[in-house]
CSV table of C-alpha atoms in Angstrom, one decimal:
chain,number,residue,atom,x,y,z
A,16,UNK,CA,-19.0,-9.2,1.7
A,17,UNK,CA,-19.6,-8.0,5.0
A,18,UNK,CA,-20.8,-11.6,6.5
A,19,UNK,CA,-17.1,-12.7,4.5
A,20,UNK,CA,-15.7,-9.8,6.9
A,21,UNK,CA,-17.1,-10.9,9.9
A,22,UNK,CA,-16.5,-14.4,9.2
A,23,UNK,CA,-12.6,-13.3,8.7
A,24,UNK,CA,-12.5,-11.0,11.9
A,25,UNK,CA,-13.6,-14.0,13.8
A,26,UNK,CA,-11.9,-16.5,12.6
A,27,UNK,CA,-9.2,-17.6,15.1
A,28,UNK,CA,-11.8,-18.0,17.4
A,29,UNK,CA,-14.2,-20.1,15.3
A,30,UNK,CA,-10.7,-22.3,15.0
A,31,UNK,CA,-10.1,-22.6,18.3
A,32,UNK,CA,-14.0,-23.7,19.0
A,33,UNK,CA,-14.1,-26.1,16.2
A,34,UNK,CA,-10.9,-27.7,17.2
A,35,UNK,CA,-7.3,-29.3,15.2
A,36,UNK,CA,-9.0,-31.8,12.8
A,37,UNK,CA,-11.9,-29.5,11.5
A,38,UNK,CA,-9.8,-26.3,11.2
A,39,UNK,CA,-6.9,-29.0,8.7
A,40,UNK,CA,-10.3,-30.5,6.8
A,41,UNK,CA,-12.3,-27.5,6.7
A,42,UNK,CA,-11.1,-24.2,8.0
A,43,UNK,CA,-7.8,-24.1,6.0
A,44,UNK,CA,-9.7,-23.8,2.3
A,45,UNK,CA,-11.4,-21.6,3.7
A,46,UNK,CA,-8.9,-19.7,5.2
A,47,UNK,CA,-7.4,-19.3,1.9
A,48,UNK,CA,-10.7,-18.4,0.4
A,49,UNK,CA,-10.7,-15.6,2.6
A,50,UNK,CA,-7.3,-14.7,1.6
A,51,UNK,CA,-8.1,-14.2,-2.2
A,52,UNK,CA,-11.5,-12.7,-1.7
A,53,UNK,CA,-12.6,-10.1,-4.2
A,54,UNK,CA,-13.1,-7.2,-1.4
A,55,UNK,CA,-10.0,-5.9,-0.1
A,56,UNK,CA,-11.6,-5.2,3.4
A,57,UNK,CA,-12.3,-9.3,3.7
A,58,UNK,CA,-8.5,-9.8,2.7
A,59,UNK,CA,-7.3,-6.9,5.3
A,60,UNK,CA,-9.3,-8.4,7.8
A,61,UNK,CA,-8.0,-12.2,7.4
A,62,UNK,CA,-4.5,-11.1,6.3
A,63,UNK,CA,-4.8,-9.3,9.9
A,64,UNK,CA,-5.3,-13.4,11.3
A,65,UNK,CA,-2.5,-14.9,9.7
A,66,UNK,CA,-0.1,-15.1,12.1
A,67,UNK,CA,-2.8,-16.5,15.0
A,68,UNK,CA,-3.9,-18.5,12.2
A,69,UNK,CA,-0.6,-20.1,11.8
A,70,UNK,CA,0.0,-20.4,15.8
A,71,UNK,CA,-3.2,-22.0,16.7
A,72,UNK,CA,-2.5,-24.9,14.0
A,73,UNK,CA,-1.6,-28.2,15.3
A,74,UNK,CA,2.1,-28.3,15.7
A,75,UNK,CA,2.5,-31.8,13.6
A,76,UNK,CA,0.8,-30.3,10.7
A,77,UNK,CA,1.7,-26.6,11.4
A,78,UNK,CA,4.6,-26.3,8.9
A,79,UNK,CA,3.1,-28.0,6.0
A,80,UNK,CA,-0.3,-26.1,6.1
A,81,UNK,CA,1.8,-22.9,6.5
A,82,UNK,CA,4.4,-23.7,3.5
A,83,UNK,CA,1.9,-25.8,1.0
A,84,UNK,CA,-1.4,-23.8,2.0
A,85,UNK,CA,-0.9,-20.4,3.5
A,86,UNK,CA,2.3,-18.9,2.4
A,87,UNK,CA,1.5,-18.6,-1.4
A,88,UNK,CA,-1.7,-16.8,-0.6
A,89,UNK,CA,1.0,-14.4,1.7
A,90,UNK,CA,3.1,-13.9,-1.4
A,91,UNK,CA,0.1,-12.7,-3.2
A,92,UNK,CA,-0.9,-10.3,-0.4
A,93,UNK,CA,2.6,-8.6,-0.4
A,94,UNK,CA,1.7,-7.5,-3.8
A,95,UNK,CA,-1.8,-6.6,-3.5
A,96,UNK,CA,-3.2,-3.8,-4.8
A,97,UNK,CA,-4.7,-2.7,-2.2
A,98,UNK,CA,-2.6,-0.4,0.9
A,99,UNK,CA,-5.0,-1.3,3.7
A,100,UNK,CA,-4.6,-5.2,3.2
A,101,UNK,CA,-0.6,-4.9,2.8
A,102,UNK,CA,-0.2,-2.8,5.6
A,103,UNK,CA,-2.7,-5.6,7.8
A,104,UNK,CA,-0.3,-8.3,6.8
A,105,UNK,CA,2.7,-6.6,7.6
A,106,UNK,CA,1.7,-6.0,11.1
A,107,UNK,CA,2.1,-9.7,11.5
A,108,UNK,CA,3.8,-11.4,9.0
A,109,UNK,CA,7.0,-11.2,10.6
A,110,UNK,CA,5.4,-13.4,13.8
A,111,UNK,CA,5.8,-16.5,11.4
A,112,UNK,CA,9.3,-16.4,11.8
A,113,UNK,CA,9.3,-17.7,15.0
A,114,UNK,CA,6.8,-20.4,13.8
A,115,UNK,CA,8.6,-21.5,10.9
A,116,UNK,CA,12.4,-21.4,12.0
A,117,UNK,CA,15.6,-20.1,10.8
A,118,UNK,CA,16.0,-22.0,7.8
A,119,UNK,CA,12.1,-21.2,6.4
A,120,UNK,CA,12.7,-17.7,7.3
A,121,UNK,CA,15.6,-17.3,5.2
A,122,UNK,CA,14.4,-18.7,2.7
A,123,UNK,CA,10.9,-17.6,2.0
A,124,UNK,CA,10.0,-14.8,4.7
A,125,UNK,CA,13.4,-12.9,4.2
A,126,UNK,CA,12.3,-11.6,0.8
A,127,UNK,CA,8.8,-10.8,1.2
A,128,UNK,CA,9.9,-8.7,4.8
A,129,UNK,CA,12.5,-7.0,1.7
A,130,UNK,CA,9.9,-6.5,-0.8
A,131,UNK,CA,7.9,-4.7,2.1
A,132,UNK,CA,10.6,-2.9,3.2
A,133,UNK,CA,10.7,-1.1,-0.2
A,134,UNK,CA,6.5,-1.2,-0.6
A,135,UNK,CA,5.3,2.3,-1.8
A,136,UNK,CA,3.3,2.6,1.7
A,137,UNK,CA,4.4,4.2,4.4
A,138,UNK,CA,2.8,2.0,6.7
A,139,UNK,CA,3.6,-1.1,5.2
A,140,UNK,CA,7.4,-0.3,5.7
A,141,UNK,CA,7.2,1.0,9.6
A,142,UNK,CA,5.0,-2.1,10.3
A,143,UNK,CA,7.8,-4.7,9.2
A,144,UNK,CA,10.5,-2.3,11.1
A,145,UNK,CA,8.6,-2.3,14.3
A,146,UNK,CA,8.8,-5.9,14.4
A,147,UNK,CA,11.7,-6.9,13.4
A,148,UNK,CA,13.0,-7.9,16.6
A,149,UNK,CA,11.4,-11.1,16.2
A,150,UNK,CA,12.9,-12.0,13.1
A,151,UNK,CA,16.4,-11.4,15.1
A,152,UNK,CA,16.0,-13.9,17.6
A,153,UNK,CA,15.2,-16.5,14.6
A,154,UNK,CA,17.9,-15.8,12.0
A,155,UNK,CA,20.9,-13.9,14.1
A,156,UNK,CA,22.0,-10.3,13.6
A,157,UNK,CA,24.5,-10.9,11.0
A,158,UNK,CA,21.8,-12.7,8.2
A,159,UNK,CA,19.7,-9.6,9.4
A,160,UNK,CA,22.2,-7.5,8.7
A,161,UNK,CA,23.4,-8.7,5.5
A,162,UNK,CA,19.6,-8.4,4.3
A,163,UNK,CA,17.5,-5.8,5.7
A,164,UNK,CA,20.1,-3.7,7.2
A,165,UNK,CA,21.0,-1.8,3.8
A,166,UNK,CA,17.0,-1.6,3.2
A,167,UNK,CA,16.4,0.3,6.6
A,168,UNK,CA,19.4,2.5,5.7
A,169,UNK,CA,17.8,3.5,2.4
A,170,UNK,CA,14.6,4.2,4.1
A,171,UNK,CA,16.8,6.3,7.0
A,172,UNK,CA,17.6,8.4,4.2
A,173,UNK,CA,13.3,8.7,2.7
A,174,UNK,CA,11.8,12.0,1.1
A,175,UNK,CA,8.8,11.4,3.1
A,176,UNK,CA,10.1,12.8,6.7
A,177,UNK,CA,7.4,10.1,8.7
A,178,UNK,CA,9.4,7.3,7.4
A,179,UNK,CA,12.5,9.1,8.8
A,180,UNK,CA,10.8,9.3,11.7
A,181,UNK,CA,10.0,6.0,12.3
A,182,UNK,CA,13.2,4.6,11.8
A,183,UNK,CA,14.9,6.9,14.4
A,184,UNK,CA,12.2,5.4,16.6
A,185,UNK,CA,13.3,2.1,16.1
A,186,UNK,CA,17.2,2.9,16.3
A,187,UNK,CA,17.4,2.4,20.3
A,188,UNK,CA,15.9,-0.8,19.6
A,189,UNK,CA,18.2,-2.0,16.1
A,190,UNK,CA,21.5,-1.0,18.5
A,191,UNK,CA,20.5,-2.8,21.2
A,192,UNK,CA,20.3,-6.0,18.4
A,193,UNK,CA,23.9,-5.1,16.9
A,194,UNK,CA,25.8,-4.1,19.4
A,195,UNK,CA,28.1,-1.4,19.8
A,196,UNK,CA,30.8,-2.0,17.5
A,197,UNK,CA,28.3,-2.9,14.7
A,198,UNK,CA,25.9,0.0,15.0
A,199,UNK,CA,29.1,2.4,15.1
A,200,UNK,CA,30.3,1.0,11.7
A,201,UNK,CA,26.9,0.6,9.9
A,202,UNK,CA,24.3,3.5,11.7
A,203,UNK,CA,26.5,5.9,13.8
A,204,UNK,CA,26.3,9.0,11.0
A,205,UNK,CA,23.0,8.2,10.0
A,206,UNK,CA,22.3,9.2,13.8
A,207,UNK,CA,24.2,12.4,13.6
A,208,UNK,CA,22.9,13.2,9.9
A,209,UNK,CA,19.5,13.2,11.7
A,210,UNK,CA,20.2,16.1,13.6
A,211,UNK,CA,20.5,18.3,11.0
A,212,UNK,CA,17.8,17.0,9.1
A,213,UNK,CA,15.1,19.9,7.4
A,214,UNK,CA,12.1,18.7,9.2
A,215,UNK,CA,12.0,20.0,12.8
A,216,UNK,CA,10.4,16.7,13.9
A,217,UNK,CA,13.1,14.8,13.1
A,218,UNK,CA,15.7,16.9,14.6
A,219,UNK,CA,13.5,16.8,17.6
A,220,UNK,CA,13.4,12.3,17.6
A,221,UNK,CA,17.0,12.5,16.8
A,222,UNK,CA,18.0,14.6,20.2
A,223,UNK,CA,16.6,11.6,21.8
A,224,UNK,CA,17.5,9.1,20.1
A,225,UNK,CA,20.8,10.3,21.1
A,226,UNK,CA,19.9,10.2,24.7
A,227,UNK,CA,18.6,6.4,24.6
A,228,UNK,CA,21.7,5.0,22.7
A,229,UNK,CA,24.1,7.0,25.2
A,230,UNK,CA,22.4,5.1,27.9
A,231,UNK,CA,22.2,1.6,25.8
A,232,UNK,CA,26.3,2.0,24.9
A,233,UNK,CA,27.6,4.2,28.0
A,234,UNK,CA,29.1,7.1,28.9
A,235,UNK,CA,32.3,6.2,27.4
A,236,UNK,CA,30.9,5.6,24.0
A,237,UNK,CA,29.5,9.0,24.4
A,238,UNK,CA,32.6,11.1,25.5
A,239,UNK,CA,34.4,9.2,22.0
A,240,UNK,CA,31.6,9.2,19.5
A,241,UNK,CA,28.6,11.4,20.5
A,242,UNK,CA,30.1,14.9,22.3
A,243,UNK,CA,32.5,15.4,20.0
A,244,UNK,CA,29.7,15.7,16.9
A,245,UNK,CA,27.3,16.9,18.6
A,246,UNK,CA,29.7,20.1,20.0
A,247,UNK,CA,30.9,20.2,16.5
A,248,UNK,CA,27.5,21.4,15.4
A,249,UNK,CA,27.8,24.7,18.0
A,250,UNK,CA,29.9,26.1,15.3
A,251,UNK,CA,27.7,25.3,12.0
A,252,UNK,CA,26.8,28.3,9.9
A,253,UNK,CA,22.8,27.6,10.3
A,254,UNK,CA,21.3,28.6,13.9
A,255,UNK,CA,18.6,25.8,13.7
A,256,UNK,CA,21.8,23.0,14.1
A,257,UNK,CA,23.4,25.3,16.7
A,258,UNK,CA,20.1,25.1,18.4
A,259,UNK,CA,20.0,21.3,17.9
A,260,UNK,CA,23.5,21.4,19.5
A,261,UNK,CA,21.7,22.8,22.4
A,262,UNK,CA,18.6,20.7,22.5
A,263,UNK,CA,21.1,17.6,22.6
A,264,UNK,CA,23.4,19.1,25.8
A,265,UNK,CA,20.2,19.4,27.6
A,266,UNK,CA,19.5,15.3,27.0
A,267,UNK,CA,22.8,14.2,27.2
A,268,UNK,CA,23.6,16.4,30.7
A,269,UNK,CA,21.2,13.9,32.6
A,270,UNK,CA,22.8,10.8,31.1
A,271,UNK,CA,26.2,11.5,30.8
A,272,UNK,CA,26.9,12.8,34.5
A,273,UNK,CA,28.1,15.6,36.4
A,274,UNK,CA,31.8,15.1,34.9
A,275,UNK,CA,31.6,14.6,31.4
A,276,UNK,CA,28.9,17.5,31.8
A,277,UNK,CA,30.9,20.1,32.9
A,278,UNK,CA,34.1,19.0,31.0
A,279,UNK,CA,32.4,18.6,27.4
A,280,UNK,CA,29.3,20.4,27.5
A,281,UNK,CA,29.3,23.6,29.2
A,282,UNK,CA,32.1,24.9,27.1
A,283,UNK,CA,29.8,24.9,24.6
A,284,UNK,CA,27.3,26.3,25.7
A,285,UNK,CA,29.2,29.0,27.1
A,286,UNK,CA,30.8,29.9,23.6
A,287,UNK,CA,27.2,29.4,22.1
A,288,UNK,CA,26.2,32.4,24.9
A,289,UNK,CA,27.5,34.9,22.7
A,290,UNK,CA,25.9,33.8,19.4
A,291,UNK,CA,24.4,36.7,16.9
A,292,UNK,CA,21.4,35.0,17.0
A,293,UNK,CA,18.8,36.0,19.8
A,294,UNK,CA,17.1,32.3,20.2
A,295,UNK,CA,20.3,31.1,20.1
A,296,UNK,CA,21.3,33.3,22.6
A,297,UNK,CA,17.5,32.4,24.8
A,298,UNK,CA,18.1,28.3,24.8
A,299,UNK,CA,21.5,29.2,26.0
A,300,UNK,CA,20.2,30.3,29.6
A,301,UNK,CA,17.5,27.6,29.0
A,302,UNK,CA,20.4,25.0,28.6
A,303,UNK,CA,22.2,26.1,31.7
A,304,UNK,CA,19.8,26.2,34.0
A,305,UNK,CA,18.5,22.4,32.7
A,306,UNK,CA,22.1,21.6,33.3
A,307,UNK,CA,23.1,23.5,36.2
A,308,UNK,CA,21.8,20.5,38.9
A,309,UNK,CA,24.7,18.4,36.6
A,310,UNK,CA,27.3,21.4,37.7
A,311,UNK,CA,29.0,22.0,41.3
A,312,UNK,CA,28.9,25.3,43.4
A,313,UNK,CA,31.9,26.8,42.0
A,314,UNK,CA,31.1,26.4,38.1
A,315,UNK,CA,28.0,27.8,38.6
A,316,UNK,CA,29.7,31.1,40.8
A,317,UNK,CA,32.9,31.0,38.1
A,318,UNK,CA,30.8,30.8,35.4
A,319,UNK,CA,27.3,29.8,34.7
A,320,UNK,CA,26.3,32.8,36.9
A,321,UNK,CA,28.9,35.7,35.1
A,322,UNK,CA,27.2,34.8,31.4
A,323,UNK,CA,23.5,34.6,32.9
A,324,UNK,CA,24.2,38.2,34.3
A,325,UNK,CA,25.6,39.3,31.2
A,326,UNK,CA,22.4,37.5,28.9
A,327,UNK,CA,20.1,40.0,31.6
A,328,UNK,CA,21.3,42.6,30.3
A,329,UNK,CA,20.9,41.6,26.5
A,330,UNK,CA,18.7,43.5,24.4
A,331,UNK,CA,16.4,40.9,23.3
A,332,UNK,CA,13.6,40.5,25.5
A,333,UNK,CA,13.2,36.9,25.2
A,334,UNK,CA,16.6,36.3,26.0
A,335,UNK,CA,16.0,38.9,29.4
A,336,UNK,CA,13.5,36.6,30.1
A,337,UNK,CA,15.2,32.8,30.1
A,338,UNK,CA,18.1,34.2,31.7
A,339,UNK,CA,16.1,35.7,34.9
A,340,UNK,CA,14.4,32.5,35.3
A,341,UNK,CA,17.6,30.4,35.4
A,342,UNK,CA,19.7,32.9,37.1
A,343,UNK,CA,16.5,32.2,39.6
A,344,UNK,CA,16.7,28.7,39.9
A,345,UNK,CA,20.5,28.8,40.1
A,346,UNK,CA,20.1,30.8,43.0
A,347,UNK,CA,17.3,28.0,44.5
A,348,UNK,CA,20.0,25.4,44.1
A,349,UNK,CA,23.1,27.2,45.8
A,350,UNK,CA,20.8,27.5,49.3
């Protein structure tokens, strides 16, 4: 099986040597053999090829080889047994889109990137939602939308908090695709539901996320549909969210500007100065001194400077701490 491997590893440029009218007579049955071979590394390795495969055909016998030949040894491999040769095909399979066209796509990709979508395997899903950019530009937002969107919502909302994760990663990317108005209707609370998630990572890749959809939808967006959520939070009953609250002032300050900053933010964080809770109390000072280059002279005097002086003199050593160094660098930026 290993020579099988090797063959399959090198395939694409064995076709590329041998030329168009070998790689229809001879290389496609081949191909296919490699497809449905008994050792699962031989089908990872050619399911790996199948997109190249595909490209490198000659383009007046490209469709037919893909839709008579190729594709129902693809089928299989959605279904195969084995994780590693699933999650290889997935990497690529959405790169025939492009080669086969809308109407193909639709038809015969759409619900093998859905049966994916929902595979058992981490991997497999977050290698079809990496990629499915390129599925957009063939079949339109709104057939995307109608298909896949409720499947990534489902997996937004996953036990396991990796798959979570790597759909926050792709959220920048999915807005930029549906546009404001859609994302606000379909995705919008999933975003803020991420911020209180359990799993600290995902709290963490939703802070951002915040960040990178502010700057893809603008300021405005943010001062209607982000700051008022995310200040919300400063008020929940757990001090992990309140935190969170805090975490997302200090990434929306730099891409919301000095304005919005010192109208919608610091409030907050000035009521969150007083919280019960000492690391509450600690990313307070942290906060305002990431924020104060977003504040003018006489905010910080009136009153960044009166709660930092107050948080010096707080029992807590930690919060002693934070609030000496930004009280510091406060002072740094009035000279």
């Amino acid at each position: 099986w290993r020579v099988r491997y090797m063959v399959a590893d090198k395939f694409t440029e064995l076709q590329k040597a041998v030329g168009p009218e070998i790689t229809k007579n001879d290389l496609v049955p081949a191909f296919q053999s490699l497809l449905k071979d008994c050792e699962a590394e031989v089908r990872a390795a050619s399911a790996h090829k199948v997109k190249d495969f595909c490209q490198n055909l000659s383009a007046d016998v490209r469709e037919s080889i893909i839709m008579n030949n190729i594709l129902p040894c693809v089928k299989d491999l959605v279904i195969d047994a084995n994780q590693h040769v699933k999650s290889a095909l997935a990497s690529v399979i959405m790169g025939l889109s492009p080669i086969l066209g809308k109407d193909n796509t639709i038809e015969h990709l759409l619900p093998l990137f859905l049966n994916q979508l929902k595979d058992e395997c981490p991997e497999v899903r977050l290698n079809i939602i990496s990629n499915l950019d390129c599925v957009n530009e063939v079949i339109g937002i709104k057939q995307l939308s109608q298909s896949l969107l409720p499947a990534i919502v489902e997996l937004a909302e996953d036990t396991k908090w990796r798959v979570r994760l790597a759909i926050i990663e792709y959220m920048p990317l999915l807005a930029g695709q549906l546009g404001v108005s859609f994302f606000d209707d379909k995705l919008n609370s999933l975003c803020m539901t991420w911020l209180v998630d359990h799993v600290f990572a995902i709290r963490e890749a939703a802070t951002l996320n915040l960040k990178k959809l502010v700057e893809k939808f603008g300021t405005e967006w943010a001062q209607e549909t982000v700051i008022p959520k995310v200040n919300v939070m400063s008020r929940d009953p757990n001090y992990l969210h309140r935190m969170t609250c805090l975490f997302c002032i200090n990434l929306l300050a730099e891409t919301v500007g000095p304005d919005a900053t010192c109208k919608l933010l610091l409030p907050t964080v000035i009521g969150l100065g007083a919280d019960a809770v000492a690391n509450v109390r600690f990313n307070v000072a942290k906060t305002l001194q990431k924020i104060a280059p977003q504040l003018d002279q006489s905010t910080i005097q009136n009153l960044v400077k009166p709660l930092l002086e107050k948080l010096q003199k707080d029992g807590d050593a930690d919060v002693v701490f934070f609030a000496n160094e930004a009280l510091e660098a406060c002072a740094a930026q009035t000279k």
